Amino acid sequence: MELSEILRVRREKLAELQDAGNDPFKIVKYNKTHNTKQIIDNFDEMEGTTVSVAGRLMSKRDMGKVTFSDLQDREGRIQLYIRLNEIGEEVYTQVKKYDIGDIVGVKGEVFKTRKGEISIKVSEIILLSKSLQPLPEKWHGLKDMDLRYRQRYVDLIVNPEVKNTFIIRSNIIKSIRKFLDDRGYIEVDTPILNTIPGGAAARPFVTHHNTLDIDMYLRIATELHLKRLIVGGLEKVYEMGRIFRNEGMSIKHNPEFTTIELYEAYTDYKGMMELTEQMIANVAQEVLGTTKIVYQGEEIDLTPPWNRMTMIESIKKFANVDFENITTDEEARKVAKELKVHVEDKHTRGEIINLIFEEYVEGHLVQPTFITDYPVEVSPLAKRKPDNPALTERFELFITRREMANAFSELNDPIDQKERFIKQVEAREAGDEEANMMDDDFINALEYGMPPTGGLGIGIDRLVMLLTDSYSIRDVLLFPTMKPKD
RNA sequence: GCACCAUUAGCUCAGUUGGCUAGAGCACCUGACUCUUAAUCAGGGUGUCCGGGGUUCGAGUCCCUGAUGGUGCACCA
């Protein structure tokens, strides 16, 4: 295949270097003393000292016998001042052939130009890697979403805010770990390859194990394994990791995404509520330095305590219907019809409450709000409220109209749990592909006795979106799922 | 899954009612320049107009179809 001129020229430059015995790809290391930010931030102490830095050339201003260039490393950029007299004719001729995108190591004195820009007066420069592909244009960057997602490495080179998002993502994750570790939690790893996918209502990815000759499922949640560990006496556990759901993609859904689930013995959903607001506020404070943030133009106040409302109260408030007075499935269906919420004959009162909530309430929940007391029909793993067995000790957290967390007092009654699994299996047999499967071993674990336990799950990607003001989940995933081009 | 929009040079984008050899800026190439910073100055267009059909004397432009992406809806406790 014929290369365009722009690609051909760079390959020729590389071949020339190789022919002259200067193959940049044979260089194995470079000793740098500083990064660009250290020099910029500490200029007063560093002026006049000799440093070595390494990075990518991002621009070039060739003035004949002097060349200015900007070197970019992870922390920032610094200007290079490359003077013929300083480095000699032979090296300077090489420098003239350097391209934007090349990786170099330089040594030189820190100084400030007449125009006041902190720079390095280069005394030694060496090509550490040749770039054979031209970078996108210098002030518009890379805008094509398709290219940005498929070639994230280019996006990261030319769009600084992208790099920043993923540094914040890393800091958020570190901050969460520290928060939980400081409270005596232990981090665990449970299987991603499952023979029974459980802990959530979702369609799994199916794969095959050749030696065992069985189908296996990628996990859709970590819940059931983590609760087994509570049975085992680990008392406080968490797992942060990737889960997989074979469902649609959207601005807030990717087939693989990251959650944290945590379980703590001897507490309940109210304990989880406090932990949730403390943890998220703490993360925001540590990572962003504030608990008052802006998401897509809306101010969000993450300062605890957050709003709390039962699901039935929220429906009363936003749909003007009081389910305290609606006790039968038939009445509930009638109300749904009046509210123009589509329900089927099989739907029960609890399911209808949930459907009305989704239709009428979610869209109002901008500031952090805990919605509590979910119907038992939509909460197959949550403990019933002692004074009302139709409801569960559960909450979901909503911020910016999005579900951010889900938590409950964990159901530890093996007989009740088995009955709820049976109901799920019936739903599955009736065609609901997202209903839970029977997990006999999990029931067995509960039969040994699980202490009263609070459990919590948080969508890490959605939290990162919130804290980095990212519009799409794809903007917080380094390599979002993409369809192959051909 | 449905609808709408997009796809033109390495990148960011123009391209009129269907009309002559498809344009600009950056990048790149040649040359000048020892404090520039969107460096400047002089010269040079490097292209599968997303793919495949069709209409037409003539298609980047119109029609059909496919691909990928974006957005909305649906799906997703």
Coordinates of C-alpha atoms (C1' of nucleotides) in Angstrom, one line a residue:
Chain A
M1 CA 0.0 0.0 0.0
E2 CA 1.2 3.4 -0.9
L3 CA 1.9 5.8 2.0
S4 CA 0.9 9.5 1.9
E5 CA 3.9 11.8 1.7
I6 CA 3.5 12.8 5.3
L7 CA 4.0 9.2 6.5
R8 CA 6.7 8.4 3.9
V9 CA 8.9 11.3 4.9
R10 CA 9.0 10.1 8.6
R11 CA 9.9 6.6 7.6
E12 CA 12.7 7.9 5.5
K13 CA 14.0 9.9 8.4
L14 CA 14.0 6.8 10.6
A15 CA 15.7 4.8 7.9
E16 CA 18.4 7.5 7.6
L17 CA 19.0 7.4 11.4
Q18 CA 19.2 3.6 11.4
D19 CA 21.6 3.6 8.4
A20 CA 23.9 6.0 10.3
G21 CA 23.8 3.8 13.4
N22 CA 21.5 6.0 15.4
D23 CA 18.4 3.8 15.6
P24 CA 16.3 5.5 18.3
F25 CA 14.5 2.2 19.0
K26 CA 17.7 0.6 20.3
I27 CA 17.8 3.0 23.2
V28 CA 16.6 1.3 26.4
K29 CA 16.6 4.0 29.1
Y30 CA 17.1 7.6 29.9
N31 CA 17.9 9.1 33.3
K32 CA 15.7 12.1 34.0
T33 CA 16.2 14.2 37.1
H34 CA 12.9 16.2 37.0
N35 CA 9.5 16.4 35.4
T36 CA 8.3 19.6 33.8
K37 CA 6.0 20.6 36.7
Q38 CA 8.8 20.4 39.3
I39 CA 10.8 22.9 37.3
I40 CA 8.0 25.3 36.6
D41 CA 6.7 25.2 40.2
N42 CA 10.2 25.7 41.8
F43 CA 11.7 28.0 39.3
D44 CA 13.2 30.4 41.9
E45 CA 15.3 27.6 43.4
M46 CA 16.0 25.9 40.2
E47 CA 17.1 28.8 38.0
G48 CA 20.6 28.2 36.7
T49 CA 20.7 24.5 37.7
T50 CA 21.2 21.7 35.2
V51 CA 18.3 19.3 34.8
S52 CA 17.4 16.4 32.5
V53 CA 13.8 15.8 31.4
A54 CA 12.2 13.6 28.8
G55 CA 9.0 13.7 26.9
R56 CA 7.3 14.3 23.6
L57 CA 7.9 17.3 21.3
M58 CA 4.6 19.1 20.9
S59 CA 5.6 22.1 18.8
K60 CA 8.6 23.5 17.0
R61 CA 9.6 27.1 16.2
D62 CA 12.6 26.9 13.9
M63 CA 14.5 30.3 13.6
G64 CA 17.5 29.2 11.7
K65 CA 20.3 28.7 14.1
V66 CA 18.0 28.6 17.1
T67 CA 14.9 26.4 17.6
F68 CA 12.2 26.7 20.3
S69 CA 10.3 23.6 21.0
D70 CA 7.7 22.5 23.7
L71 CA 8.4 19.3 25.5
Q72 CA 5.4 17.5 27.1
D73 CA 5.5 15.0 29.9
R74 CA 2.8 13.6 32.2
E75 CA 2.9 16.7 34.4
G76 CA 2.9 19.4 31.8
R77 CA 5.1 21.2 29.3
I78 CA 8.3 23.2 29.3
Q79 CA 9.9 25.2 26.5
L80 CA 13.3 24.0 25.1
Y81 CA 15.7 26.6 23.8
I82 CA 18.0 24.8 21.4
R83 CA 20.9 26.9 20.1
L84 CA 23.4 25.8 17.4
N85 CA 26.4 27.3 19.4
E86 CA 25.3 25.4 22.5
I87 CA 25.0 21.9 21.0
G88 CA 27.2 22.0 17.9
E89 CA 26.5 21.7 14.2
E90 CA 26.2 17.9 14.0
V91 CA 23.5 17.6 16.7
Y92 CA 21.8 20.7 15.5
T93 CA 21.4 19.2 12.0
Q94 CA 19.7 16.2 13.7
V95 CA 17.4 18.4 15.7
K96 CA 16.3 20.1 12.5
K97 CA 14.9 16.7 11.4
Y98 CA 13.0 16.0 14.6
D99 CA 9.3 15.9 14.1
I100 CA 6.4 17.0 16.4
G101 CA 5.5 13.8 18.3
D102 CA 9.1 12.6 18.6
I103 CA 10.2 11.5 22.1
V104 CA 13.4 13.1 23.3
G105 CA 15.6 13.4 26.4
V106 CA 17.3 16.7 27.1
K107 CA 19.8 18.1 29.5
G108 CA 20.3 21.7 30.1
E109 CA 20.2 24.8 32.3
V110 CA 16.9 26.2 33.7
F111 CA 16.4 29.8 32.7
K112 CA 13.8 32.4 31.8
T113 CA 13.6 33.9 28.3
R114 CA 13.4 37.6 27.7
K115 CA 9.7 37.3 27.2
G116 CA 9.6 35.6 30.6
E117 CA 8.9 31.9 29.8
I118 CA 10.6 29.3 31.9
S119 CA 12.7 27.2 29.6
I120 CA 15.7 24.8 29.4
K121 CA 18.8 25.9 27.5
V122 CA 19.6 22.6 25.9
S123 CA 23.2 21.4 26.1
E124 CA 22.5 17.7 25.2
I125 CA 19.5 16.3 23.3
I126 CA 18.8 12.7 22.2
L127 CA 16.1 11.1 20.2
L128 CA 14.5 8.4 22.4
S129 CA 11.7 7.3 20.0
K130 CA 10.6 8.3 16.5
S131 CA 7.0 9.1 15.9
L132 CA 5.9 7.9 12.5
Q133 CA 2.4 9.3 12.7
P134 CA 1.6 13.0 12.6
L135 CA -0.3 14.3 15.6
P136 CA -3.7 16.1 15.2
E137 CA -3.8 19.8 14.7
K138 CA -2.3 21.9 17.5
W139 CA -5.1 24.1 18.6
H140 CA -8.2 22.2 17.8
G141 CA -6.9 18.9 19.1
L142 CA -8.7 15.7 18.2
K143 CA -12.4 16.2 18.1
D144 CA -13.7 13.1 16.2
M145 CA -15.4 11.1 18.9
D146 CA -14.9 7.8 17.0
L147 CA -11.2 8.4 16.8
R148 CA -10.9 9.7 20.4
Y149 CA -12.4 6.5 21.8
R150 CA -10.7 4.1 19.4
Q151 CA -7.3 5.7 19.7
R152 CA -7.4 7.0 23.2
Y153 CA -3.6 7.2 23.2
V154 CA -3.8 10.1 20.7
D155 CA -6.6 11.7 22.6
L156 CA -4.5 11.6 25.8
I157 CA -1.5 13.2 24.0
V158 CA -3.4 16.1 22.6
N159 CA -6.3 16.8 24.9
P160 CA -5.1 17.7 28.4
E161 CA -8.5 17.6 30.0
V162 CA -8.8 13.9 29.1
K163 CA -5.6 13.1 30.9
N164 CA -6.9 15.1 33.9
T165 CA -10.2 13.1 34.0
F166 CA -8.3 9.9 34.3
I167 CA -5.9 11.2 36.9
I168 CA -9.0 12.3 38.9
R169 CA -10.5 8.8 38.4
S170 CA -7.4 7.3 39.8
N171 CA -7.5 9.6 42.8
I172 CA -11.2 8.9 43.5
I173 CA -10.5 5.1 43.6
K174 CA -7.5 5.6 45.9
S175 CA -9.5 7.8 48.2
I176 CA -12.3 5.2 48.4
R177 CA -9.9 2.5 49.2
K178 CA -8.2 4.6 51.9
F179 CA -11.6 5.5 53.4
L180 CA -12.6 1.9 53.7
D181 CA -9.2 0.5 54.7
D182 CA -9.1 3.1 57.6
R183 CA -12.4 1.7 58.8
G184 CA -11.1 -1.8 59.0
Y185 CA -12.5 -3.2 55.8
I186 CA -10.5 -5.8 53.9
E187 CA -10.4 -5.8 50.1
V188 CA -11.1 -9.2 48.4
D189 CA -11.3 -10.7 45.0
T190 CA -14.1 -13.0 44.0
P191 CA -14.6 -14.9 40.8
I192 CA -15.5 -13.1 37.5
L193 CA -16.2 -16.5 35.8
N194 CA -19.3 -17.8 37.4
T195 CA -21.5 -20.9 36.9
I196 CA -24.5 -19.0 38.3
P197 CA -24.6 -15.3 37.6
G198 CA -26.3 -13.7 40.6
G199 CA -26.8 -10.6 42.7
A200 CA -28.6 -8.5 40.2
A201 CA -31.2 -8.5 37.5
A202 CA -29.3 -8.4 34.3
R203 CA -28.5 -10.5 31.2
P204 CA -25.0 -12.0 31.5
F205 CA -22.3 -12.7 28.9
V206 CA -21.9 -16.4 28.3
T207 CA -18.5 -18.0 27.7
H208 CA -17.2 -21.5 27.6
H209 CA -14.6 -23.4 29.6
N210 CA -13.0 -26.0 27.4
T211 CA -11.5 -28.4 29.9
L212 CA -14.6 -28.6 32.1
D213 CA -16.8 -28.4 28.9
I214 CA -19.3 -26.1 30.7
D215 CA -20.7 -22.7 29.9
M216 CA -19.7 -20.0 32.3
Y217 CA -21.1 -16.5 32.9
L218 CA -19.2 -13.3 33.4
R219 CA -20.3 -11.8 36.7
I220 CA -23.2 -9.3 36.8
A221 CA -22.5 -8.4 40.4
T222 CA -20.2 -9.3 43.3
E223 CA -23.0 -9.5 45.9
L224 CA -23.5 -13.2 46.5
H225 CA -19.8 -14.1 46.9
L226 CA -19.2 -11.1 49.3
K227 CA -22.1 -12.2 51.5
R228 CA -20.6 -15.7 51.6
L229 CA -17.5 -14.0 53.1
I230 CA -19.7 -12.4 55.7
V231 CA -21.0 -15.8 56.6
G232 CA -17.3 -16.9 56.8
G233 CA -16.7 -14.2 59.4
L234 CA -14.7 -11.6 57.5
E235 CA -17.2 -9.0 58.9
K236 CA -16.2 -6.0 56.7
V237 CA -15.3 -6.7 53.1
Y238 CA -15.3 -4.8 49.9
E239 CA -14.5 -5.5 46.2
M240 CA -13.9 -2.9 43.6
G241 CA -14.0 -4.4 40.1
R242 CA -15.4 -4.9 36.7
I243 CA -18.8 -6.4 36.1
F244 CA -20.4 -7.2 32.8
R245 CA -24.0 -6.9 31.7
N246 CA -25.1 -7.9 28.2
E247 CA -27.5 -5.0 27.7
G248 CA -27.9 -1.8 25.8
M249 CA -25.3 0.9 25.6
S250 CA -26.0 4.6 26.3
I251 CA -24.6 7.7 27.7
K252 CA -24.7 6.0 31.1
H253 CA -24.3 2.3 30.3
N254 CA -21.3 0.4 29.1
P255 CA -21.3 -3.4 28.8
E256 CA -18.4 -3.6 31.2
F257 CA -18.2 -1.2 34.1
T258 CA -16.8 -0.8 37.6
T259 CA -18.7 -1.1 40.9
I260 CA -17.7 -1.2 44.5
E261 CA -19.7 -3.4 46.7
L262 CA -19.1 -3.5 50.4
Y263 CA -20.7 -5.5 53.3
E264 CA -20.5 -4.9 57.0
A265 CA -21.7 -7.3 59.7
Y266 CA -23.9 -6.0 62.6
T267 CA -25.1 -2.9 60.8
D268 CA -28.1 -2.1 58.6
Y269 CA -29.1 0.1 55.7
K270 CA -29.2 3.1 57.9
G271 CA -25.5 2.5 58.7
M272 CA -24.9 2.2 55.0
M273 CA -26.6 5.5 54.4
E274 CA -24.3 7.3 56.8
L275 CA -21.3 5.5 55.3
T276 CA -22.4 6.5 51.8
E277 CA -22.7 10.2 52.4
Q278 CA -19.6 10.3 54.5
M279 CA -17.6 8.4 51.9
I280 CA -18.7 10.4 48.9
A281 CA -18.4 13.7 50.6
N282 CA -14.9 12.7 51.9
V283 CA -13.8 11.6 48.4
A284 CA -15.1 14.9 46.9
Q285 CA -13.2 16.9 49.6
E286 CA -10.0 15.0 49.1
V287 CA -10.0 14.9 45.4
L288 CA -11.6 18.2 44.4
G289 CA -11.1 20.1 47.7
T290 CA -14.9 20.8 48.0
T291 CA -18.2 19.2 48.5
K292 CA -20.0 21.7 46.4
I293 CA -19.6 20.8 42.7
V294 CA -21.1 21.6 39.4
Y295 CA -22.4 18.9 37.1
Q296 CA -23.4 19.9 33.5
G297 CA -24.2 23.4 34.7
E298 CA -26.2 22.4 37.8
E299 CA -24.8 23.0 41.3
I300 CA -24.8 19.9 43.4
D301 CA -24.2 20.1 47.2
L302 CA -22.6 16.9 48.5
T303 CA -22.3 18.2 52.1
P304 CA -24.0 15.7 54.5
P305 CA -26.6 15.0 55.6
W306 CA -28.5 14.3 52.4
N307 CA -32.3 14.2 51.8
R308 CA -34.1 11.1 52.8
M309 CA -37.5 10.1 51.6
T310 CA -39.4 6.8 51.4
M311 CA -40.5 5.7 48.0
I312 CA -44.1 6.1 48.9
E313 CA -43.5 9.6 50.3
S314 CA -41.7 10.5 47.1
I315 CA -44.6 9.3 44.9
K316 CA -47.0 11.3 47.1
K317 CA -44.9 14.4 46.6
F318 CA -44.3 14.1 42.8
A319 CA -47.3 12.1 41.5
N320 CA -49.8 13.2 44.1
V321 CA -50.9 9.6 44.9
D322 CA -50.8 8.1 48.4
F323 CA -50.1 4.4 48.2
E324 CA -50.7 4.2 52.0
N325 CA -54.4 4.0 51.0
I326 CA -53.9 1.7 48.0
T327 CA -53.6 -1.8 49.2
T328 CA -54.6 -4.2 46.4
D329 CA -52.9 -5.0 43.1
E330 CA -56.2 -4.1 41.3
E331 CA -56.4 -0.6 42.8
A332 CA -52.7 -0.1 42.0
R333 CA -53.2 -1.0 38.4
K334 CA -56.1 1.5 38.2
V335 CA -54.0 4.3 39.6
A336 CA -51.2 3.4 37.2
K337 CA -53.6 3.7 34.3
E338 CA -54.8 7.1 35.5
L339 CA -51.2 8.2 35.7
K340 CA -50.6 6.8 32.2
V341 CA -47.9 4.4 33.4
H342 CA -47.9 1.3 31.3
V343 CA -48.5 -1.8 33.5
E344 CA -49.5 -5.4 32.7
D345 CA -51.9 -7.7 34.5
K346 CA -49.1 -9.7 36.0
H347 CA -47.7 -6.6 37.8
T348 CA -48.3 -6.4 41.6
R349 CA -48.7 -3.4 43.8
G350 CA -45.1 -3.3 44.7
E351 CA -43.9 -3.5 41.1
I352 CA -46.3 -0.8 40.1
I353 CA -45.1 1.5 42.9
N354 CA -41.6 1.0 41.5
L355 CA -42.8 1.8 37.9
I356 CA -44.6 4.9 39.0
F357 CA -41.5 6.0 41.0
E358 CA -39.3 5.6 37.9
E359 CA -41.7 7.6 35.7
Y360 CA -42.7 10.4 38.1
V361 CA -39.9 10.8 40.7
E362 CA -36.5 10.0 39.4
G363 CA -36.4 13.0 37.1
H364 CA -36.7 15.3 40.1
L365 CA -33.9 13.9 42.2
V366 CA -31.1 16.3 41.4
Q367 CA -29.5 16.9 44.8
P368 CA -28.3 13.8 46.7
T369 CA -31.4 11.9 47.9
F370 CA -31.8 8.6 49.5
I371 CA -35.0 6.9 48.5
T372 CA -35.9 4.2 51.1
D373 CA -38.3 1.3 51.7
Y374 CA -38.5 -0.4 48.3
P375 CA -41.2 -3.0 47.7
V376 CA -40.1 -6.5 48.4
E377 CA -41.0 -7.7 44.8
V378 CA -38.2 -5.6 43.3
S379 CA -35.7 -6.4 46.1
P380 CA -35.1 -10.1 46.1
L381 CA -32.0 -9.9 48.3
A382 CA -33.1 -7.3 50.9
K383 CA -34.5 -7.8 54.4
R384 CA -38.1 -7.0 55.0
K385 CA -39.1 -4.1 57.2
P386 CA -40.0 -5.7 60.6
D387 CA -43.2 -3.7 60.8
N388 CA -44.2 -4.0 57.1
P389 CA -43.3 -7.2 55.3
A390 CA -44.3 -5.7 51.9
L391 CA -41.4 -3.3 52.0
T392 CA -37.7 -3.8 52.5
E393 CA -34.9 -2.0 54.4
R394 CA -33.4 -0.7 51.3
F395 CA -32.3 2.6 49.7
E396 CA -31.1 3.8 46.4
L397 CA -29.1 7.0 46.2
F398 CA -30.0 9.5 43.4
I399 CA -27.8 12.4 42.3
T400 CA -28.4 14.4 39.1
R401 CA -31.5 12.1 38.4
R402 CA -29.2 9.1 38.2
E403 CA -29.0 6.0 40.4
M404 CA -25.6 6.2 42.1
A405 CA -25.9 3.6 44.8
N406 CA -28.1 0.8 46.1
A407 CA -28.0 -0.7 49.6
F408 CA -30.0 -2.7 52.0
S409 CA -30.1 -4.6 55.2
E410 CA -29.1 -7.9 53.8
L411 CA -31.7 -10.7 53.8
N412 CA -30.2 -13.4 56.0
D413 CA -33.3 -15.7 56.4
P414 CA -32.4 -18.7 54.2
I415 CA -36.0 -19.9 54.0
D416 CA -37.3 -16.5 52.9
Q417 CA -34.4 -16.1 50.5
K418 CA -35.2 -19.5 48.9
E419 CA -38.8 -18.5 48.4
R420 CA -37.7 -15.3 46.7
F421 CA -35.3 -17.2 44.5
I422 CA -38.2 -19.5 43.5
K423 CA -40.3 -16.5 42.5
Q424 CA -37.4 -15.2 40.4
V425 CA -37.0 -18.6 38.8
E426 CA -40.7 -18.5 37.9
A427 CA -40.3 -15.1 36.4
R428 CA -37.3 -16.4 34.4
E429 CA -39.3 -19.3 33.1
A430 CA -42.1 -16.9 32.1
G431 CA -39.6 -15.2 29.9
D432 CA -37.8 -12.6 32.1
E433 CA -34.2 -13.1 31.0
E434 CA -33.0 -10.7 33.7
A435 CA -34.5 -12.6 36.7
N436 CA -32.2 -14.2 39.2
M437 CA -31.2 -17.9 38.9
M438 CA -31.5 -20.3 41.9
D439 CA -28.2 -20.3 43.8
D440 CA -28.4 -23.3 46.1
D441 CA -25.0 -22.9 47.5
F442 CA -25.8 -19.3 48.6
I443 CA -28.9 -20.6 50.4
N444 CA -26.6 -23.2 52.0
A445 CA -24.3 -20.5 53.2
L446 CA -27.2 -18.5 54.7
E447 CA -28.3 -21.7 56.5
Y448 CA -25.0 -21.7 58.4
G449 CA -26.1 -18.2 59.7
M450 CA -25.2 -14.8 58.4
P451 CA -25.2 -12.0 61.0
P452 CA -27.4 -9.0 60.4
T453 CA -25.5 -7.1 57.7
G454 CA -25.6 -3.9 55.8
G455 CA -24.5 -3.9 52.2
L456 CA -23.9 -1.2 49.6
G457 CA -23.0 -1.0 45.9
I458 CA -21.9 2.1 44.1
G459 CA -21.4 2.6 40.4
I460 CA -17.8 3.9 40.2
D461 CA -18.1 5.2 36.6
R462 CA -21.1 7.2 37.4
L463 CA -19.4 8.7 40.5
V464 CA -16.4 9.6 38.4
M465 CA -18.8 11.2 35.8
L466 CA -20.3 13.3 38.6
L467 CA -17.0 14.4 40.1
T468 CA -15.3 15.1 36.7
D469 CA -18.4 16.8 35.1
S470 CA -18.3 14.2 32.3
Y471 CA -21.4 14.0 30.0
S472 CA -21.0 10.4 28.9
I473 CA -19.8 7.3 30.6
R474 CA -17.4 6.9 27.7
D475 CA -15.6 9.9 28.8
V476 CA -14.6 8.2 32.1
L477 CA -13.6 4.9 30.5
L478 CA -10.2 4.8 28.9
F479 CA -11.2 2.2 26.3
P480 CA -15.0 2.2 26.0
T481 CA -16.6 -0.7 24.2
M482 CA -16.6 -0.1 20.5
K483 CA -18.0 -2.0 17.5
P484 CA -15.2 -3.1 15.2
K485 CA -15.0 -1.0 12.0
D486 CA -15.3 -3.9 9.6
Chain B
rG1 C1' -34.2 -2.3 18.4
rC2 C1' -36.4 2.7 16.3
rA3 C1' -35.6 7.9 14.7
rC4 C1' -32.6 12.0 13.5
rC5 C1' -27.7 13.8 12.3
rA6 C1' -22.6 13.1 10.7
rU7 C1' -18.6 10.8 7.7
rU8 C1' -14.4 15.5 2.3
rA9 C1' -6.1 15.8 2.9
rG10 C1' -2.6 13.3 8.8
rC11 C1' -6.0 16.9 12.0
rU12 C1' -9.9 20.9 12.2
rC13 C1' -13.3 22.3 8.7
rA14 C1' -15.6 25.0 3.9
rG15 C1' -17.7 23.2 -0.6
rU16 C1' -23.7 27.6 -3.5
rU17 C1' -29.2 25.3 -7.8
rG18 C1' -26.0 18.7 -9.9
rG19 C1' -21.3 21.8 -13.9
rC20 C1' -15.0 22.9 -15.7
rU21 C1' -8.6 20.5 -12.9
rA22 C1' -12.3 19.5 -5.0
rG23 C1' -10.6 24.2 -1.3
rA24 C1' -8.7 26.8 3.5
rG25 C1' -5.9 26.7 8.2
rC26 C1' -2.7 23.7 10.9
rA27 C1' 0.7 19.7 9.9
rC28 C1' 4.3 18.3 6.0
rC29 C1' 8.3 19.4 2.0
rU30 C1' 12.2 23.3 -0.1
rG31 C1' 14.6 27.9 1.2
rA32 C1' 15.7 32.5 4.6
rC33 C1' 16.2 33.9 9.8
rU34 C1' 20.7 33.1 16.9
rC35 C1' 14.8 35.1 22.3
rU36 C1' 10.3 32.5 19.4
rU37 C1' 5.6 31.1 21.5
rA38 C1' -0.9 30.2 16.9
rA39 C1' 7.0 32.7 15.3
rU40 C1' 7.5 35.2 10.6
rC41 C1' 8.6 35.5 5.2
rA42 C1' 8.9 33.1 0.0
rG43 C1' 7.5 28.7 -2.7
rG44 C1' 5.0 23.5 -3.0
rG45 C1' -1.5 20.1 -2.5
rU46 C1' 0.2 15.5 -0.4
rG47 C1' -7.3 13.2 -1.6
rU48 C1' -10.6 5.6 -1.9
rC49 C1' -15.0 13.1 -1.0
rC50 C1' -17.0 6.3 4.4
rG51 C1' -18.1 1.5 1.1
rG52 C1' -21.5 -0.6 -2.8
rG53 C1' -25.3 0.2 -6.4
rG54 C1' -28.5 3.7 -9.2
rU55 C1' -30.4 8.4 -11.8
rU56 C1' -27.8 11.9 -15.2
rC57 C1' -24.4 14.3 -20.9
rG58 C1' -22.2 15.2 -15.9
rA59 C1' -22.6 13.3 -8.7
rG60 C1' -18.7 15.4 -2.9
rU61 C1' -23.8 17.3 -3.9
rC62 C1' -29.8 13.6 -5.8
rC63 C1' -32.0 8.3 -4.9
rC64 C1' -31.4 3.2 -2.8
rU65 C1' -28.4 0.1 0.3
rG66 C1' -24.6 -1.1 3.8
rA67 C1' -20.7 0.4 7.6
rU68 C1' -19.1 3.3 11.8
rG69 C1' -19.9 7.2 15.1
rG70 C1' -23.0 11.0 17.8
rU71 C1' -27.7 12.3 20.0
rG72 C1' -32.7 11.1 21.6
rC73 C1' -36.2 7.2 22.6
rA74 C1' -36.7 2.1 23.9
rC75 C1' -34.0 -1.5 26.9
rC76 C1' -31.3 -1.4 31.6
rA77 C1' -34.3 -2.6 39.8

